[in-house]
mmCIF file of C-alpha atoms and ligand atoms in Angstrom:
data_model
loop_
_atom_site.group_PDB
_atom_site.id
_atom_site.type_symbol
_atom_site.label_atom_id
_atom_site.label_comp_id
_atom_site.label_asym_id
_atom_site.label_seq_id
_atom_site.Cartn_x
_atom_site.Cartn_y
_atom_site.Cartn_z
ATOM 1 C CA MET A 1 -18.245 -30.848 -10.881
ATOM 2 C CA SER A 2 -15.459 -28.510 -11.947
ATOM 3 C CA LYS A 3 -12.680 -27.881 -9.445
ATOM 4 C CA ARG A 4 -13.025 -24.811 -7.233
ATOM 5 C CA GLU A 5 -10.859 -21.909 -8.328
ATOM 6 C CA HIS A 6 -8.207 -20.679 -5.895
ATOM 7 C CA TRP A 7 -6.229 -17.474 -5.535
ATOM 8 C CA GLY A 8 -2.951 -17.525 -7.409
ATOM 9 C CA SER A 9 -1.028 -16.136 -4.433
ATOM 10 C CA LYS A 10 -1.465 -14.975 -0.874
ATOM 11 C CA VAL A 11 -0.768 -11.378 -1.913
ATOM 12 C CA GLY A 12 -3.538 -11.757 -4.475
ATOM 13 C CA PHE A 13 -5.972 -12.761 -1.729
ATOM 14 C CA VAL A 14 -4.912 -9.971 0.631
ATOM 15 C CA LEU A 15 -5.232 -7.383 -2.135
ATOM 16 C CA ALA A 16 -8.605 -8.677 -3.304
ATOM 17 C CA ALA A 17 -9.958 -8.806 0.261
ATOM 18 C CA SER A 18 -8.537 -5.348 0.993
ATOM 19 C CA GLY A 19 -10.149 -4.205 -2.243
ATOM 20 C CA SER A 20 -13.461 -5.441 -0.913
ATOM 21 C CA ALA A 21 -12.923 -3.754 2.445
ATOM 22 C CA ILE A 22 -11.575 -0.462 1.097
ATOM 23 C CA GLY A 23 -14.473 1.213 -0.640
ATOM 24 C CA LEU A 24 -16.905 4.070 -0.523
ATOM 25 C CA GLY A 25 -17.153 3.257 3.180
ATOM 26 C CA ASN A 26 -13.592 4.467 3.734
ATOM 27 C CA ILE A 27 -13.491 7.474 1.466
ATOM 28 C CA TRP A 28 -17.081 8.679 1.235
ATOM 29 C CA LYS A 29 -18.755 7.496 4.438
ATOM 30 C CA PHE A 30 -16.037 7.441 7.110
ATOM 31 C CA PRO A 31 -14.998 11.112 6.787
ATOM 32 C CA TYR A 32 -18.547 12.420 7.006
ATOM 33 C CA ILE A 33 -19.683 10.205 9.871
ATOM 34 C CA ALA A 34 -16.483 11.129 11.724
ATOM 35 C CA GLY A 35 -17.217 14.780 10.922
ATOM 36 C CA GLU A 36 -20.753 14.554 12.264
ATOM 37 C CA ASN A 37 -19.817 12.599 15.386
ATOM 38 C CA GLY A 38 -16.946 14.465 16.960
ATOM 39 C CA GLY A 39 -13.894 13.869 14.754
ATOM 40 C CA ALA A 40 -11.062 12.213 16.673
ATOM 41 C CA ALA A 41 -13.291 11.001 19.513
ATOM 42 C CA PHE A 42 -15.336 9.057 16.984
ATOM 43 C CA VAL A 43 -12.194 7.748 15.298
ATOM 44 C CA PHE A 44 -11.075 6.425 18.680
ATOM 45 C CA VAL A 45 -14.373 4.590 19.317
ATOM 46 C CA TYR A 46 -14.275 3.242 15.771
ATOM 47 C CA LEU A 47 -10.732 1.893 16.251
ATOM 48 C CA ILE A 48 -11.858 0.048 19.386
ATOM 49 C CA CYS A 49 -14.778 -1.501 17.471
ATOM 50 C CA ILE A 50 -12.452 -2.554 14.672
ATOM 51 C CA ALA A 51 -9.938 -4.162 17.002
ATOM 52 C CA VAL A 52 -12.325 -5.804 19.472
ATOM 53 C CA ILE A 53 -15.148 -6.870 17.150
ATOM 54 C CA GLY A 54 -13.957 -6.395 13.574
ATOM 55 C CA LEU A 55 -10.838 -8.550 13.770
ATOM 56 C CA PRO A 56 -12.451 -11.635 15.372
ATOM 57 C CA VAL A 57 -15.423 -11.530 12.974
ATOM 58 C CA LEU A 58 -13.083 -11.097 10.020
ATOM 59 C CA MET A 59 -11.030 -14.119 11.060
ATOM 60 C CA ALA A 60 -14.195 -16.143 11.736
ATOM 61 C CA GLU A 61 -15.587 -15.412 8.277
ATOM 62 C CA ILE A 62 -12.378 -16.208 6.420
ATOM 63 C CA LEU A 63 -11.975 -19.360 8.474
ATOM 64 C CA ILE A 64 -15.515 -20.559 7.722
ATOM 65 C CA GLY A 65 -14.904 -19.926 4.022
ATOM 66 C CA ARG A 66 -11.539 -21.665 3.935
ATOM 67 C CA THR A 67 -12.774 -24.651 5.918
ATOM 68 C CA THR A 68 -15.905 -25.295 3.886
ATOM 69 C CA GLN A 69 -14.702 -24.121 0.446
ATOM 70 C CA ARG A 70 -18.262 -22.911 -0.166
ATOM 71 C CA ASN A 71 -20.439 -19.814 -0.599
ATOM 72 C CA PRO A 72 -22.164 -18.581 2.625
ATOM 73 C CA VAL A 73 -25.282 -20.773 2.217
ATOM 74 C CA GLY A 74 -23.293 -23.928 1.453
ATOM 75 C CA ALA A 75 -20.773 -23.063 4.171
ATOM 76 C CA PHE A 76 -23.397 -22.713 6.863
ATOM 77 C CA ARG A 77 -25.167 -25.870 5.730
ATOM 78 C CA LYS A 78 -21.952 -27.857 5.726
ATOM 79 C CA LEU A 79 -20.915 -26.679 9.166
ATOM 80 C CA SER A 80 -24.220 -26.966 10.969
ATOM 81 C CA GLY A 81 -26.435 -29.281 8.963
ATOM 82 C CA LYS A 82 -29.413 -27.256 10.254
ATOM 83 C CA PRO A 83 -31.914 -25.329 8.096
ATOM 84 C CA PHE A 84 -31.782 -22.270 10.356
ATOM 85 C CA TRP A 85 -28.133 -21.684 9.533
ATOM 86 C CA THR A 86 -28.776 -22.097 5.835
ATOM 87 C CA PHE A 87 -31.265 -19.285 6.243
ATOM 88 C CA VAL A 88 -28.564 -17.135 7.852
ATOM 89 C CA GLY A 89 -26.274 -17.758 4.865
ATOM 90 C CA GLY A 90 -29.161 -16.892 2.565
ATOM 91 C CA MET A 91 -29.562 -13.602 4.405
ATOM 92 C CA GLY A 92 -25.985 -12.801 3.404
ATOM 93 C CA VAL A 93 -26.759 -13.384 -0.251
ATOM 94 C CA VAL A 94 -29.835 -11.164 0.078
ATOM 95 C CA ALA A 95 -27.686 -8.499 1.759
ATOM 96 C CA GLY A 96 -25.416 -8.713 -1.301
ATOM 97 C CA PHE A 97 -28.370 -7.795 -3.502
ATOM 98 C CA VAL A 98 -29.470 -4.944 -1.235
ATOM 99 C CA ILE A 99 -26.031 -3.390 -0.728
ATOM 100 C CA LEU A 100 -24.917 -3.660 -4.335
ATOM 101 C CA SER A 101 -28.167 -2.101 -5.524
ATOM 102 C CA TYR A 102 -27.602 1.205 -3.721
ATOM 103 C CA TYR A 103 -23.803 1.081 -3.611
ATOM 104 C CA ALA A 104 -23.755 1.161 -7.406
ATOM 105 C CA VAL A 105 -25.747 4.389 -7.336
ATOM 106 C CA VAL A 106 -23.036 6.305 -5.461
ATOM 107 C CA ALA A 107 -20.375 4.411 -7.418
ATOM 108 C CA GLY A 108 -22.004 5.662 -10.615
ATOM 109 C CA TRP A 109 -21.697 9.243 -9.330
ATOM 110 C CA THR A 110 -17.962 8.730 -8.817
ATOM 111 C CA ILE A 111 -17.518 7.916 -12.515
ATOM 112 C CA GLY A 112 -19.822 10.779 -13.499
ATOM 113 C CA TYR A 113 -17.796 13.135 -11.308
ATOM 114 C CA LEU A 114 -14.565 11.894 -12.828
ATOM 115 C CA VAL A 115 -15.928 12.969 -16.204
ATOM 116 C CA GLU A 116 -16.981 16.357 -14.748
ATOM 117 C CA ALA A 117 -13.465 16.776 -13.307
ATOM 118 C CA ILE A 118 -11.869 15.987 -16.671
ATOM 119 C CA LYS A 119 -14.186 18.472 -18.384
ATOM 120 C CA GLY A 120 -12.965 21.095 -15.876
ATOM 121 C CA VAL A 121 -16.496 21.894 -14.687
ATOM 122 C CA PHE A 122 -15.378 22.486 -11.071
ATOM 123 C CA ASN A 123 -13.330 25.513 -12.091
ATOM 124 C CA ASN A 124 -16.557 27.406 -12.706
ATOM 125 C CA PHE A 125 -17.668 27.165 -9.079
ATOM 126 C CA SER A 126 -17.336 30.329 -7.034
ATOM 127 C CA SER A 127 -18.837 28.928 -3.831
ATOM 128 C CA ALA A 128 -19.705 25.620 -2.198
ATOM 129 C CA ALA A 129 -23.341 26.476 -2.896
ATOM 130 C CA ASP A 130 -22.567 26.376 -6.641
ATOM 131 C CA ALA A 131 -21.118 22.897 -6.218
ATOM 132 C CA GLU A 132 -24.204 21.807 -4.330
ATOM 133 C CA THR A 133 -26.548 23.145 -6.989
ATOM 134 C CA HIS A 134 -24.506 21.351 -9.620
ATOM 135 C CA PHE A 135 -24.738 18.081 -7.685
ATOM 136 C CA ASN A 136 -28.517 18.452 -7.311
ATOM 137 C CA ASN A 137 -28.869 19.148 -11.024
ATOM 138 C CA LEU A 138 -26.824 16.089 -11.941
ATOM 139 C CA VAL A 139 -28.554 13.609 -9.666
ATOM 140 C CA GLY A 140 -31.898 15.131 -10.626
ATOM 141 C CA ASN A 141 -31.166 14.247 -14.239
ATOM 142 C CA VAL A 142 -32.487 10.725 -14.846
ATOM 143 C CA SER A 143 -30.346 9.976 -17.889
ATOM 144 C CA TRP A 144 -27.114 11.131 -16.175
ATOM 145 C CA MET A 145 -27.965 9.048 -13.157
ATOM 146 C CA MET A 146 -29.041 5.920 -15.040
ATOM 147 C CA GLY A 147 -26.200 6.184 -17.549
ATOM 148 C CA TYR A 148 -23.396 6.097 -14.996
ATOM 149 C CA TYR A 149 -25.257 3.608 -12.829
ATOM 150 C CA THR A 150 -25.436 1.265 -15.839
ATOM 151 C CA LEU A 151 -21.808 1.857 -16.792
ATOM 152 C CA PHE A 152 -20.670 0.970 -13.287
ATOM 153 C CA PHE A 153 -22.696 -2.250 -13.354
ATOM 154 C CA VAL A 154 -21.202 -3.265 -16.670
ATOM 155 C CA LEU A 155 -17.656 -2.754 -15.313
ATOM 156 C CA THR A 156 -18.387 -4.757 -12.163
ATOM 157 C CA MET A 157 -19.966 -7.593 -14.116
ATOM 158 C CA ALA A 158 -17.084 -7.686 -16.581
ATOM 159 C CA VAL A 159 -14.503 -8.307 -13.838
ATOM 160 C CA VAL A 160 -16.551 -10.984 -12.042
ATOM 161 C CA TYR A 161 -17.330 -12.629 -15.382
ATOM 162 C CA MET A 162 -13.608 -13.241 -15.919
ATOM 163 C CA GLY A 163 -13.365 -15.345 -12.762
ATOM 164 C CA VAL A 164 -11.571 -15.363 -9.426
ATOM 165 C CA LYS A 165 -7.980 -15.494 -10.622
ATOM 166 C CA ASN A 166 -8.175 -13.817 -14.015
ATOM 167 C CA GLY A 167 -10.779 -11.236 -13.097
ATOM 168 C CA ILE A 168 -10.890 -10.388 -9.389
ATOM 169 C CA GLU A 169 -7.291 -11.149 -8.427
ATOM 170 C CA ARG A 170 -5.740 -9.644 -11.533
ATOM 171 C CA GLY A 171 -7.968 -6.548 -11.303
ATOM 172 C CA SER A 172 -7.148 -6.024 -7.616
ATOM 173 C CA LYS A 173 -3.415 -6.365 -8.234
ATOM 174 C CA ILE A 174 -3.620 -3.470 -10.676
ATOM 175 C CA MET A 175 -6.231 -1.294 -9.014
ATOM 176 C CA MET A 176 -5.108 -1.441 -5.378
ATOM 177 C CA PRO A 177 -1.533 -0.165 -5.892
ATOM 178 C CA VAL A 178 -2.890 2.676 -8.068
ATOM 179 C CA LEU A 179 -5.343 3.517 -5.299
ATOM 180 C CA PHE A 180 -2.589 3.662 -2.616
ATOM 181 C CA PHE A 181 -0.394 5.775 -4.824
ATOM 182 C CA ILE A 182 -3.113 8.327 -5.600
ATOM 183 C CA LEU A 183 -4.113 8.573 -1.958
ATOM 184 C CA ILE A 184 -0.531 9.306 -0.899
ATOM 185 C CA ILE A 185 -0.337 12.120 -3.469
ATOM 186 C CA LEU A 186 -3.590 13.587 -2.154
ATOM 187 C CA VAL A 187 -2.390 13.368 1.460
ATOM 188 C CA ILE A 188 0.818 15.202 0.559
ATOM 189 C CA ARG A 189 -1.205 17.868 -1.258
ATOM 190 C CA GLY A 190 -3.558 18.209 1.720
ATOM 191 C CA VAL A 191 -0.953 18.522 4.483
ATOM 192 C CA THR A 192 1.112 21.048 2.538
ATOM 193 C CA LEU A 193 -1.823 23.454 2.124
ATOM 194 C CA PRO A 194 -1.681 26.560 4.321
ATOM 195 C CA GLY A 195 -4.169 26.043 7.163
ATOM 196 C CA ALA A 196 -3.961 22.243 7.003
ATOM 197 C CA GLU A 197 -3.248 22.023 10.782
ATOM 198 C CA ALA A 198 -6.909 22.695 11.575
ATOM 199 C CA GLY A 199 -7.858 19.615 9.576
ATOM 200 C CA LEU A 200 -5.241 17.492 11.320
ATOM 201 C CA SER A 201 -6.336 18.594 14.763
ATOM 202 C CA PHE A 202 -9.916 17.815 13.786
ATOM 203 C CA ILE A 203 -9.006 14.182 13.152
ATOM 204 C CA PHE A 204 -6.439 13.778 15.895
ATOM 205 C CA ASN A 205 -7.828 15.944 18.772
ATOM 206 C CA PRO A 206 -10.903 14.370 20.329
ATOM 207 C CA ASN A 207 -14.132 16.187 21.190
ATOM 208 C CA TRP A 208 -15.640 13.755 23.702
ATOM 209 C CA ASP A 209 -18.922 15.648 24.137
ATOM 210 C CA LYS A 210 -20.093 14.394 20.776
ATOM 211 C CA ILE A 211 -19.877 10.727 21.775
ATOM 212 C CA THR A 212 -23.344 9.324 22.502
ATOM 213 C CA GLY A 213 -24.948 5.872 22.433
ATOM 214 C CA GLN A 214 -26.018 6.578 18.888
ATOM 215 C CA SER A 215 -22.513 7.478 17.732
ATOM 216 C CA ILE A 216 -21.119 4.298 19.290
ATOM 217 C CA LEU A 217 -23.711 2.328 17.320
ATOM 218 C CA ILE A 218 -22.729 4.133 14.144
ATOM 219 C CA ALA A 219 -19.067 3.292 14.808
ATOM 220 C CA LEU A 220 -19.968 -0.363 15.334
ATOM 221 C CA GLY A 221 -22.138 -0.559 12.203
ATOM 222 C CA HIS A 222 -19.384 1.077 10.234
ATOM 223 C CA ALA A 223 -16.801 -1.414 11.527
ATOM 224 C CA PHE A 224 -18.873 -4.165 9.881
ATOM 225 C CA PHE A 225 -19.529 -2.212 6.725
ATOM 226 C CA THR A 226 -15.951 -1.127 6.151
ATOM 227 C CA LEU A 227 -14.515 -4.611 6.667
ATOM 228 C CA SER A 228 -17.229 -6.099 4.395
ATOM 229 C CA LEU A 229 -18.395 -8.274 7.278
ATOM 230 C CA GLY A 230 -21.711 -9.870 8.083
ATOM 231 C CA MET A 231 -22.853 -10.816 4.604
ATOM 232 C CA GLY A 232 -20.385 -13.428 3.491
ATOM 233 C CA ALA A 233 -18.061 -11.397 1.258
ATOM 234 C CA MET A 234 -14.990 -12.303 3.303
ATOM 235 C CA MET A 235 -16.326 -15.838 3.684
ATOM 236 C CA THR A 236 -16.622 -16.184 -0.075
ATOM 237 C CA TYR A 237 -13.126 -14.780 -0.650
ATOM 238 C CA GLY A 238 -11.878 -17.087 2.119
ATOM 239 C CA SER A 239 -13.417 -20.037 0.275
ATOM 240 C CA TYR A 240 -10.915 -19.497 -2.548
ATOM 241 C CA LEU A 241 -8.001 -19.960 -0.128
ATOM 242 C CA SER A 242 -6.416 -23.335 0.092
ATOM 243 C CA LYS A 243 -6.227 -25.085 3.446
ATOM 244 C CA LYS A 244 -2.578 -24.297 3.990
ATOM 245 C CA ASP A 245 -2.973 -20.509 3.960
ATOM 246 C CA SER A 246 -2.757 -18.879 7.386
ATOM 247 C CA ILE A 247 -5.622 -16.674 8.476
ATOM 248 C CA PRO A 248 -4.555 -14.438 11.394
ATOM 249 C CA GLY A 249 -1.665 -12.862 9.438
ATOM 250 C CA SER A 250 -3.762 -12.103 6.362
ATOM 251 C CA SER A 251 -6.649 -10.803 8.473
ATOM 252 C CA LEU A 252 -4.374 -8.404 10.298
ATOM 253 C CA GLN A 253 -2.968 -7.146 6.998
ATOM 254 C CA ILE A 254 -6.452 -6.561 5.564
ATOM 255 C CA LEU A 255 -7.585 -4.783 8.723
ATOM 256 C CA THR A 256 -4.476 -2.602 8.859
ATOM 257 C CA LEU A 257 -4.738 -1.588 5.216
ATOM 258 C CA ASP A 258 -8.430 -0.793 5.553
ATOM 259 C CA THR A 259 -7.932 1.322 8.679
ATOM 260 C CA LEU A 260 -4.889 3.077 7.281
ATOM 261 C CA ILE A 261 -6.739 4.024 4.111
ATOM 262 C CA ALA A 262 -9.729 5.355 6.072
ATOM 263 C CA ILE A 263 -7.452 7.531 8.231
ATOM 264 C CA LEU A 264 -5.401 8.708 5.242
ATOM 265 C CA ALA A 265 -8.595 9.525 3.325
ATOM 266 C CA GLY A 266 -9.729 11.500 6.374
ATOM 267 C CA VAL A 267 -6.397 13.380 6.415
ATOM 268 C CA ALA A 268 -6.522 14.123 2.662
ATOM 269 C CA ILE A 269 -10.120 15.319 2.860
ATOM 270 C CA PHE A 270 -10.138 17.300 6.120
ATOM 271 C CA THR A 271 -6.845 19.103 5.548
ATOM 272 C CA ALA A 272 -8.233 20.311 2.203
ATOM 273 C CA VAL A 273 -11.699 21.069 3.608
ATOM 274 C CA PHE A 274 -10.336 23.112 6.543
ATOM 275 C CA ALA A 275 -7.677 24.856 4.472
ATOM 276 C CA MET A 276 -10.416 26.073 2.150
ATOM 277 C CA GLY A 277 -12.680 27.111 5.036
ATOM 278 C CA GLN A 278 -15.444 24.559 4.463
ATOM 279 C CA ASP A 279 -17.741 22.769 6.913
ATOM 280 C CA PRO A 280 -16.317 19.374 8.006
ATOM 281 C CA ALA A 281 -19.715 17.986 9.067
ATOM 282 C CA ALA A 282 -21.366 18.449 5.701
ATOM 283 C CA GLY A 283 -22.989 14.990 5.665
ATOM 284 C CA PRO A 284 -23.163 12.546 2.766
ATOM 285 C CA GLY A 285 -22.688 15.435 0.352
ATOM 286 C CA LEU A 286 -19.218 16.211 1.804
ATOM 287 C CA ILE A 287 -17.470 14.460 -1.058
ATOM 288 C CA PHE A 288 -19.740 15.640 -3.841
ATOM 289 C CA HIS A 289 -20.497 19.201 -2.638
ATOM 290 C CA SER A 290 -17.513 20.428 -0.643
ATOM 291 C CA ILE A 291 -14.698 18.551 -2.345
ATOM 292 C CA PRO A 292 -15.299 19.773 -5.918
ATOM 293 C CA PHE A 293 -15.377 23.354 -4.644
ATOM 294 C CA VAL A 294 -12.333 22.779 -2.456
ATOM 295 C CA PHE A 295 -10.387 21.482 -5.454
ATOM 296 C CA ALA A 296 -11.660 24.291 -7.650
ATOM 297 C CA SER A 297 -10.060 26.787 -5.297
ATOM 298 C CA MET A 298 -6.681 25.162 -4.657
ATOM 299 C CA PRO A 299 -3.522 25.386 -6.775
ATOM 300 C CA GLY A 300 -3.283 22.382 -9.098
ATOM 301 C CA GLY A 301 -6.877 21.527 -8.233
ATOM 302 C CA TYR A 302 -7.750 20.341 -11.734
ATOM 303 C CA VAL A 303 -5.351 17.402 -11.534
ATOM 304 C CA PHE A 304 -6.102 16.633 -7.892
ATOM 305 C CA ALA A 305 -9.831 16.509 -8.569
ATOM 306 C CA ILE A 306 -9.281 13.993 -11.358
ATOM 307 C CA LEU A 307 -7.044 11.873 -9.119
ATOM 308 C CA PHE A 308 -9.555 12.028 -6.297
ATOM 309 C CA PHE A 309 -12.435 10.746 -8.388
ATOM 310 C CA ILE A 310 -10.286 7.985 -9.925
ATOM 311 C CA LEU A 311 -9.494 6.962 -6.347
ATOM 312 C CA LEU A 312 -13.169 6.842 -5.409
ATOM 313 C CA ALA A 313 -14.197 4.958 -8.538
ATOM 314 C CA LEU A 314 -11.483 2.302 -8.059
ATOM 315 C CA ALA A 315 -12.358 1.856 -4.405
ATOM 316 C CA ALA A 316 -16.034 1.439 -5.303
ATOM 317 C CA LEU A 317 -15.322 -1.019 -8.089
ATOM 318 C CA THR A 318 -13.184 -3.439 -6.070
ATOM 319 C CA SER A 319 -15.888 -3.509 -3.362
ATOM 320 C CA ALA A 320 -18.805 -3.956 -5.748
ATOM 321 C CA ILE A 321 -16.966 -6.884 -7.318
ATOM 322 C CA SER A 322 -16.944 -8.688 -3.970
ATOM 323 C CA LEU A 323 -20.662 -8.060 -3.509
ATOM 324 C CA LEU A 324 -21.458 -9.585 -6.883
ATOM 325 C CA GLU A 325 -19.065 -12.461 -6.187
ATOM 326 C CA VAL A 326 -21.093 -13.534 -3.113
ATOM 327 C CA ILE A 327 -24.188 -13.836 -5.289
ATOM 328 C CA THR A 328 -22.227 -15.544 -8.048
ATOM 329 C CA ALA A 329 -20.630 -18.101 -5.709
ATOM 330 C CA TYR A 330 -24.054 -19.002 -4.355
ATOM 331 C CA PHE A 331 -25.538 -19.774 -7.771
ATOM 332 C CA VAL A 332 -22.405 -21.551 -8.991
ATOM 333 C CA ASP A 333 -22.029 -23.760 -5.890
ATOM 334 C CA GLU A 334 -25.640 -24.442 -5.005
ATOM 335 C CA LEU A 335 -27.448 -24.415 -8.314
ATOM 336 C CA LYS A 336 -24.479 -25.448 -10.477
ATOM 337 C CA TRP A 337 -24.944 -22.569 -12.886
ATOM 338 C CA ALA A 338 -22.039 -21.544 -15.063
ATOM 339 C CA ARG A 339 -20.287 -18.376 -13.834
ATOM 340 C CA HIS A 340 -20.964 -16.333 -16.956
ATOM 341 C CA LYS A 341 -24.658 -17.205 -16.855
ATOM 342 C CA VAL A 342 -24.977 -16.119 -13.195
ATOM 343 C CA VAL A 343 -23.063 -12.898 -13.739
ATOM 344 C CA ILE A 344 -25.228 -11.828 -16.636
ATOM 345 C CA SER A 345 -28.591 -12.904 -15.240
ATOM 346 C CA MET A 346 -28.135 -12.038 -11.566
ATOM 347 C CA GLY A 347 -26.146 -8.897 -12.375
ATOM 348 C CA THR A 348 -29.175 -7.772 -14.350
ATOM 349 C CA VAL A 349 -31.528 -8.639 -11.491
ATOM 350 C CA VAL A 350 -29.495 -6.557 -8.997
ATOM 351 C CA PHE A 351 -29.368 -3.778 -11.550
ATOM 352 C CA LEU A 352 -33.180 -3.795 -11.719
ATOM 353 C CA VAL A 353 -33.497 -3.950 -7.914
ATOM 354 C CA GLY A 354 -31.308 -0.836 -7.670
ATOM 355 C CA ILE A 355 -33.307 1.291 -10.090
ATOM 356 C CA PRO A 356 -35.654 2.647 -7.366
ATOM 357 C CA SER A 357 -32.549 3.689 -5.373
ATOM 358 C CA ALA A 358 -31.124 5.410 -8.430
ATOM 359 C CA LEU A 359 -34.422 7.205 -8.913
ATOM 360 C CA SER A 360 -34.579 8.237 -5.226
ATOM 361 C CA TYR A 361 -32.796 11.419 -6.180
ATOM 362 C CA ASN A 362 -35.183 12.425 -8.921
ATOM 363 C CA VAL A 363 -38.469 10.815 -9.968
ATOM 364 C CA LEU A 364 -38.987 8.958 -6.680
ATOM 365 C CA SER A 365 -37.604 11.622 -4.333
ATOM 366 C CA ASP A 366 -41.005 12.114 -2.665
ATOM 367 C CA PHE A 367 -41.636 8.411 -2.249
ATOM 368 C CA HIS A 368 -40.871 7.357 1.333
ATOM 369 C CA ILE A 369 -41.046 4.085 3.241
ATOM 370 C CA PHE A 370 -40.743 4.529 7.037
ATOM 371 C CA GLY A 371 -39.791 8.106 6.252
ATOM 372 C CA LEU A 372 -36.802 7.055 4.121
ATOM 373 C CA THR A 373 -36.218 7.036 0.376
ATOM 374 C CA PHE A 374 -35.434 3.683 -1.287
ATOM 375 C CA PHE A 375 -31.761 4.605 -1.271
ATOM 376 C CA ASP A 376 -31.651 5.534 2.432
ATOM 377 C CA LEU A 377 -33.749 2.510 3.337
ATOM 378 C CA ALA A 378 -31.361 0.116 1.556
ATOM 379 C CA ASP A 379 -28.390 1.776 3.291
ATOM 380 C CA TYR A 380 -30.096 1.682 6.695
ATOM 381 C CA ILE A 381 -31.294 -1.937 6.466
ATOM 382 C CA SER A 382 -27.928 -3.254 5.346
ATOM 383 C CA ALA A 383 -25.463 -1.311 7.513
ATOM 384 C CA ASN A 384 -27.539 -1.211 10.688
ATOM 385 C CA ILE A 385 -29.459 -4.487 10.598
ATOM 386 C CA LEU A 386 -28.309 -7.148 8.119
ATOM 387 C CA LEU A 387 -24.537 -6.801 8.586
ATOM 388 C CA PRO A 388 -24.311 -6.715 12.410
ATOM 389 C CA LEU A 389 -26.817 -9.580 12.632
ATOM 390 C CA GLY A 390 -24.999 -11.668 10.032
ATOM 391 C CA GLY A 391 -21.633 -10.967 11.666
ATOM 392 C CA ALA A 392 -22.853 -12.034 15.097
ATOM 393 C CA GLN A 393 -24.285 -15.239 13.650
ATOM 394 C CA SER A 394 -21.046 -16.097 11.847
ATOM 395 C CA CYS A 395 -19.257 -15.925 15.175
ATOM 396 C CA CYS A 396 -21.852 -18.144 16.858
ATOM 397 C CA LEU A 397 -21.497 -20.710 14.120
ATOM 398 C CA CYS A 398 -17.722 -20.568 14.223
ATOM 399 C CA ARG A 399 -17.945 -21.141 17.955
ATOM 400 C CA LEU A 400 -20.300 -24.107 17.437
ATOM 401 C CA ASP A 401 -17.945 -25.582 14.929
ATOM 402 C CA MET A 402 -14.933 -25.221 17.169
ATOM 403 C CA GLY A 403 -16.909 -26.920 19.932
ATOM 404 C CA ASN A 404 -17.507 -30.028 17.836
HETATM 405 N N1 LIG B 1 -16.413 -2.556 2.634
HETATM 406 C C1 LIG B 1 -17.023 -1.804 1.606
HETATM 407 C C2 LIG B 1 -16.766 -0.315 1.836
HETATM 408 O O1 LIG B 1 -16.196 0.075 2.795
HETATM 409 C C3 LIG B 1 -18.500 -2.064 1.479
HETATM 410 C C4 LIG B 1 -18.895 -3.506 1.451
HETATM 411 C C5 LIG B 1 -19.720 -4.015 2.442
HETATM 412 C C6 LIG B 1 -18.408 -4.354 0.473
HETATM 413 C C7 LIG B 1 -20.044 -5.353 2.474
HETATM 414 C C8 LIG B 1 -18.717 -5.711 0.485
HETATM 415 C C9 LIG B 1 -19.535 -6.204 1.498
HETATM 416 O O2 LIG B 1 -17.154 0.491 1.034
#
């Protein structure tokens, strides 16, 4: 058997793992769920979830990976020797399929929107309603949707195809610094807009009335989602660490970067949204409806819109890579397939699984299961069921192992 690949450096691991953690969850999802659930009060609950639950689960996953040097299925088998735990690892690999399939849909939009920004389309909007109509027209167009969805898959597969060190690590070392740099520029632009204070007070002044049992659950689910926990992504990345690498330090760095980026993204987005008089609780469309209009109406907006969509696309790419890597590691370790064969065949399978999600916005928009479209169902099942369950089980297993 060929020797397991390892990260070239500790920084490489921290950047790759942060790349997995920092994704659409931070820039697309976090601002709108915070907006819908009371702004700063929600941020506070979320921070507690991250610190009390996120950090221990993150350390547990990386530790299981580093100890076993295996994908989630192999790791759980090696640690427990019981079929039940192998099933739990398998659930992680399945979650990889489910999440990647719908994640790539939104990720495809980010590339499509980057092209719209470059073409200067946003300058034609005279109201947020125009931006919304434009969004609905784009996602209603099957070839636009499928084209960018496919392009995003090809990019993700290309990086994973090149391997852990030459693909994932090298890609993260380039993409993550660019991402930080762009975000800082957008934050500076946001806070220097007249009227930005309203956006800042929205994120930093709590409205406790909005906190309910449901919003606490959303904060908890998001803590798992944003740290890529509960499906073996961090375990798989941990399995490319060598035994001498320390875990608590790296985990804290990953967690801090992820949280910082979510808060900074919130600052960049809400200062701009409030300064331009838009609704902060605009839901999943916040980024694709409000933001293009917001940029259209601010000085220098053309450039900032381009930067913003590069930021989103990079964040999405480094996360999607980790999702595909979980699947890849499973087939390489357990079935002894060659990496390039897994990436091409399984990448194509996930691509096919995601097509109904991509079509949820057009041809299949009236098709509902439990009242949800394919896209919403995949999001709901993964963030609210598979990830918290998988995360809890990783901790149990880690506990078992420590007890031995
Ligand atoms: N953490 C990523 C985000 O915030 C999503 C993700 C979840 C990636 C699970 C990998 C595994 O967008």
